[in-house]
PDB file of C-alpha atoms in Angstrom:
ATOM      1  CA  UNK I   1      -8.267   6.893  11.676  1.00  0.00           C
ATOM      2  CA  UNK I   2      -5.290   5.104  10.135  1.00  0.00           C
ATOM      3  CA  UNK I   3      -4.017   2.366  12.403  1.00  0.00           C
ATOM      4  CA  UNK I   4      -1.721   0.285  10.189  1.00  0.00           C
ATOM      5  CA  UNK I   5       0.523   1.758   7.524  1.00  0.00           C
ATOM      6  CA  UNK I   6       2.434  -0.283   4.950  1.00  0.00           C
ATOM      7  CA  UNK I   7       5.492   1.096   3.192  1.00  0.00           C
ATOM      8  CA  UNK I   8       8.423  -0.108   1.150  1.00  0.00           C
ATOM      9  CA  UNK I   9       6.679  -1.054  -2.071  1.00  0.00           C
ATOM     10  CA  UNK I  10       7.849   0.058  -5.492  1.00  0.00           C
ATOM     11  CA  UNK I  11       9.137  -1.067  -8.850  1.00  0.00           C
ATOM     12  CA  UNK I  12      11.822  -3.733  -8.901  1.00  0.00           C
ATOM     13  CA  UNK I  13      13.368  -5.898 -11.598  1.00  0.00           C
ATOM     14  CA  UNK I  14      12.889  -9.669 -11.650  1.00  0.00           C
ATOM     15  CA  UNK I  15      15.285 -11.255  -9.222  1.00  0.00           C
ATOM     16  CA  UNK I  16      15.366  -8.133  -7.087  1.00  0.00           C
ATOM     17  CA  UNK I  17      14.438  -7.629  -3.455  1.00  0.00           C
ATOM     18  CA  UNK I  18      12.184  -5.413  -1.377  1.00  0.00           C
ATOM     19  CA  UNK I  19      11.446  -5.023   2.298  1.00  0.00           C
ATOM     20  CA  UNK I  20       7.953  -4.020   3.274  1.00  0.00           C
ATOM     21  CA  UNK I  21       7.137  -2.498   6.617  1.00  0.00           C
ATOM     22  CA  UNK I  22       3.874  -2.415   8.544  1.00  0.00           C
ATOM     23  CA  UNK I  23       3.840   0.174  11.288  1.00  0.00           C
ATOM     24  CA  UNK I  24       1.160   1.225  13.698  1.00  0.00           C
ATOM     25  CA  UNK I  25      -0.194   4.675  14.343  1.00  0.00           C
ATOM     26  CA  UNK I  26      -1.549   5.687  17.704  1.00  0.00           C
ATOM     27  CA  UNK I  27      -0.782   4.339  21.169  1.00  0.00           C
ATOM     28  CA  UNK I  28      -4.234   3.248  22.232  1.00  0.00           C
ATOM     29  CA  UNK I  29      -3.740  -0.365  21.245  1.00  0.00           C
ATOM     30  CA  UNK I  30      -1.198  -3.148  20.913  1.00  0.00           C
ATOM     31  CA  UNK I  31      -0.961  -5.806  18.283  1.00  0.00           C
ATOM     32  CA  UNK I  32      -0.439  -9.529  18.475  1.00  0.00           C
ATOM     33  CA  UNK I  33      -0.428 -11.828  15.433  1.00  0.00           C
ATOM     34  CA  UNK I  34       0.445 -10.188  12.149  1.00  0.00           C
ATOM     35  CA  UNK I  35      -0.058 -11.399   8.604  1.00  0.00           C
ATOM     36  CA  UNK I  36       0.751 -10.296   5.074  1.00  0.00           C
ATOM     37  CA  UNK I  37      -1.570 -10.671   2.095  1.00  0.00           C
ATOM     38  CA  UNK I  38      -1.485  -9.564  -1.526  1.00  0.00           C
ATOM     39  CA  UNK I  39      -4.046  -8.906  -4.211  1.00  0.00           C
ATOM     40  CA  UNK I  40      -3.293  -8.819  -7.898  1.00  0.00           C
ATOM     41  CA  UNK I  41      -5.713  -7.232 -10.387  1.00  0.00           C
ATOM     42  CA  UNK I  42      -8.676  -9.504 -11.060  1.00  0.00           C
ATOM     43  CA  UNK I  43      -7.636 -11.990  -8.386  1.00  0.00           C
ATOM     44  CA  UNK I  44      -8.703 -12.756  -4.863  1.00  0.00           C
ATOM     45  CA  UNK I  45      -6.672 -11.580  -1.909  1.00  0.00           C
ATOM     46  CA  UNK I  46      -4.012 -14.177  -1.129  1.00  0.00           C
ATOM     47  CA  UNK I  47      -2.542 -14.944   2.276  1.00  0.00           C
ATOM     48  CA  UNK I  48       1.260 -15.016   2.257  1.00  0.00           C
ATOM     49  CA  UNK I  49       2.711 -15.245   5.736  1.00  0.00           C
ATOM     50  CA  UNK I  50       1.920 -14.936   9.433  1.00  0.00           C
ATOM     51  CA  UNK I  51       3.826 -14.414  12.633  1.00  0.00           C
ATOM     52  CA  UNK I  52       2.524 -14.913  16.148  1.00  0.00           C
ATOM     53  CA  UNK I  53       3.286 -12.706  19.145  1.00  0.00           C
ATOM     54  CA  UNK I  54       5.793 -15.369  20.139  1.00  0.00           C
ATOM     55  CA  UNK I  55       7.578 -15.216  16.834  1.00  0.00           C
ATOM     56  CA  UNK I  56       6.377 -18.444  15.244  1.00  0.00           C
ATOM     57  CA  UNK I  57       6.014 -18.100  11.487  1.00  0.00           C
ATOM     58  CA  UNK I  58       4.089 -19.741   8.689  1.00  0.00           C
ATOM     59  CA  UNK I  59       4.177 -19.233   4.907  1.00  0.00           C
ATOM     60  CA  UNK I  60       2.152 -19.956   1.834  1.00  0.00           C
ATOM     61  CA  UNK I  61       3.818 -22.440  -0.492  1.00  0.00           C
ATOM     62  CA  UNK I  62       3.981 -19.803  -3.217  1.00  0.00           C
ATOM     63  CA  UNK I  63       6.421 -17.660  -1.257  1.00  0.00           C
ATOM     64  CA  UNK I  64       8.132 -20.128   1.063  1.00  0.00           C
ATOM     65  CA  UNK I  65      11.911 -19.764   0.810  1.00  0.00           C
ATOM     66  CA  UNK I  66      11.697 -16.344  -0.855  1.00  0.00           C
ATOM     67  CA  UNK I  67       9.716 -14.230   1.682  1.00  0.00           C
ATOM     68  CA  UNK I  68      10.533 -13.782   5.357  1.00  0.00           C
ATOM     69  CA  UNK I  69       8.132 -12.283   7.907  1.00  0.00           C
ATOM     70  CA  UNK I  70       9.469 -10.690  11.078  1.00  0.00           C
ATOM     71  CA  UNK I  71       8.482  -8.196  13.734  1.00  0.00           C
ATOM     72  CA  UNK I  72      10.039  -5.639  16.058  1.00  0.00           C
ATOM     73  CA  UNK I  73       7.783  -5.356  19.062  1.00  0.00           C
ATOM     74  CA  UNK I  74       9.714  -2.412  20.445  1.00  0.00           C
ATOM     75  CA  UNK I  75       8.679  -0.487  17.351  1.00  0.00           C
ATOM     76  CA  UNK I  76       5.271  -2.193  17.029  1.00  0.00           C
ATOM     77  CA  UNK I  77       6.262  -2.876  13.417  1.00  0.00           C
ATOM     78  CA  UNK I  78       6.157  -5.893  11.167  1.00  0.00           C
ATOM     79  CA  UNK I  79       8.240  -6.636   8.070  1.00  0.00           C
ATOM     80  CA  UNK I  80       8.113  -8.732   4.958  1.00  0.00           C
ATOM     81  CA  UNK I  81      11.481  -9.322   3.349  1.00  0.00           C
ATOM     82  CA  UNK I  82      11.073 -10.437  -0.290  1.00  0.00           C
ATOM     83  CA  UNK I  83      13.913 -11.792  -2.411  1.00  0.00           C
ATOM     84  CA  UNK I  84      14.139 -13.283  -5.886  1.00  0.00           C
ATOM     85  CA  UNK I  85      11.024 -11.425  -6.899  1.00  0.00           C
ATOM     86  CA  UNK I  86       9.093 -12.588  -9.954  1.00  0.00           C
ATOM     87  CA  UNK I  87       6.673 -10.760 -12.256  1.00  0.00           C
ATOM     88  CA  UNK I  88       3.848 -12.836 -10.752  1.00  0.00           C
ATOM     89  CA  UNK I  89       4.601 -11.233  -7.375  1.00  0.00           C
ATOM     90  CA  UNK I  90       3.189  -7.988  -8.722  1.00  0.00           C
ATOM     91  CA  UNK I  91       0.266  -6.982  -6.509  1.00  0.00           C
ATOM     92  CA  UNK I  92      -0.889  -4.680  -3.773  1.00  0.00           C
ATOM     93  CA  UNK I  93       0.497  -5.974  -0.481  1.00  0.00           C
ATOM     94  CA  UNK I  94      -1.459  -5.622   2.738  1.00  0.00           C
ATOM     95  CA  UNK I  95      -0.693  -6.305   6.361  1.00  0.00           C
ATOM     96  CA  UNK I  96      -3.228  -7.368   8.921  1.00  0.00           C
ATOM     97  CA  UNK I  97      -2.836  -7.389  12.699  1.00  0.00           C
ATOM     98  CA  UNK I  98      -4.837  -8.569  15.673  1.00  0.00           C
ATOM     99  CA  UNK I  99      -5.512  -5.415  17.677  1.00  0.00           C
ATOM    100  CA  UNK I 100      -5.802  -5.495  21.444  1.00  0.00           C
ATOM    101  CA  UNK I 101      -7.539  -2.603  23.183  1.00  0.00           C
ATOM    102  CA  UNK I 102      -8.308  -2.350  26.864  1.00  0.00           C
ATOM    103  CA  UNK I 103     -11.917  -3.352  27.586  1.00  0.00           C
ATOM    104  CA  UNK I 104     -12.642  -4.176  23.921  1.00  0.00           C
ATOM    105  CA  UNK I 105     -12.928  -7.391  21.984  1.00  0.00           C
ATOM    106  CA  UNK I 106      -9.771  -8.081  20.003  1.00  0.00           C
ATOM    107  CA  UNK I 107     -10.261  -7.452  16.287  1.00  0.00           C
ATOM    108  CA  UNK I 108      -8.391  -7.565  13.029  1.00  0.00           C
ATOM    109  CA  UNK I 109      -7.231  -4.358  11.400  1.00  0.00           C
ATOM    110  CA  UNK I 110      -5.787  -3.815   7.886  1.00  0.00           C
ATOM    111  CA  UNK I 111      -3.432  -1.380   6.344  1.00  0.00           C
ATOM    112  CA  UNK I 112      -4.186   0.530   3.136  1.00  0.00           C
ATOM    113  CA  UNK I 113      -1.756  -1.499   1.028  1.00  0.00           C
ATOM    114  CA  UNK I 114       1.441  -0.828  -0.833  1.00  0.00           C
ATOM    115  CA  UNK I 115       2.040  -1.526  -4.513  1.00  0.00           C
ATOM    116  CA  UNK I 116       4.792  -3.915  -5.576  1.00  0.00           C
ATOM    117  CA  UNK I 117       5.583  -4.133  -9.273  1.00  0.00           C
ATOM    118  CA  UNK I 118       8.120  -6.608 -10.612  1.00  0.00           C
ATOM    119  CA  UNK I 119       9.042  -5.779 -14.171  1.00  0.00           C
ATOM    120  CA  UNK I 120      12.058  -5.267 -16.386  1.00  0.00           C
TER     121      UNK I 120
END
């Protein structure tokens, strides 16, 4: 069953902005640390940003200053705000979260991805 769902991707012109969301489906688990990744055609998946359950953040150098990761624990949702987008930001964007379930070992879960295309 789907547990993480990304949304907010689309086509944007260079210099534009997008806000991606990563929401959870189901109430049988909670999430802790969240991360965003992207994968461009023919390239390996690239880590972009992470946020802990306490709100501490970390970014890859390639997006530092342009991307902002955040979370709304009341909504069990994470966000990636992207500004000043460049054509090289074109990729499928994925979120990953550490899932906590009662009586189970914590594990990482992934969303299905959302396409971001930066082009004029």
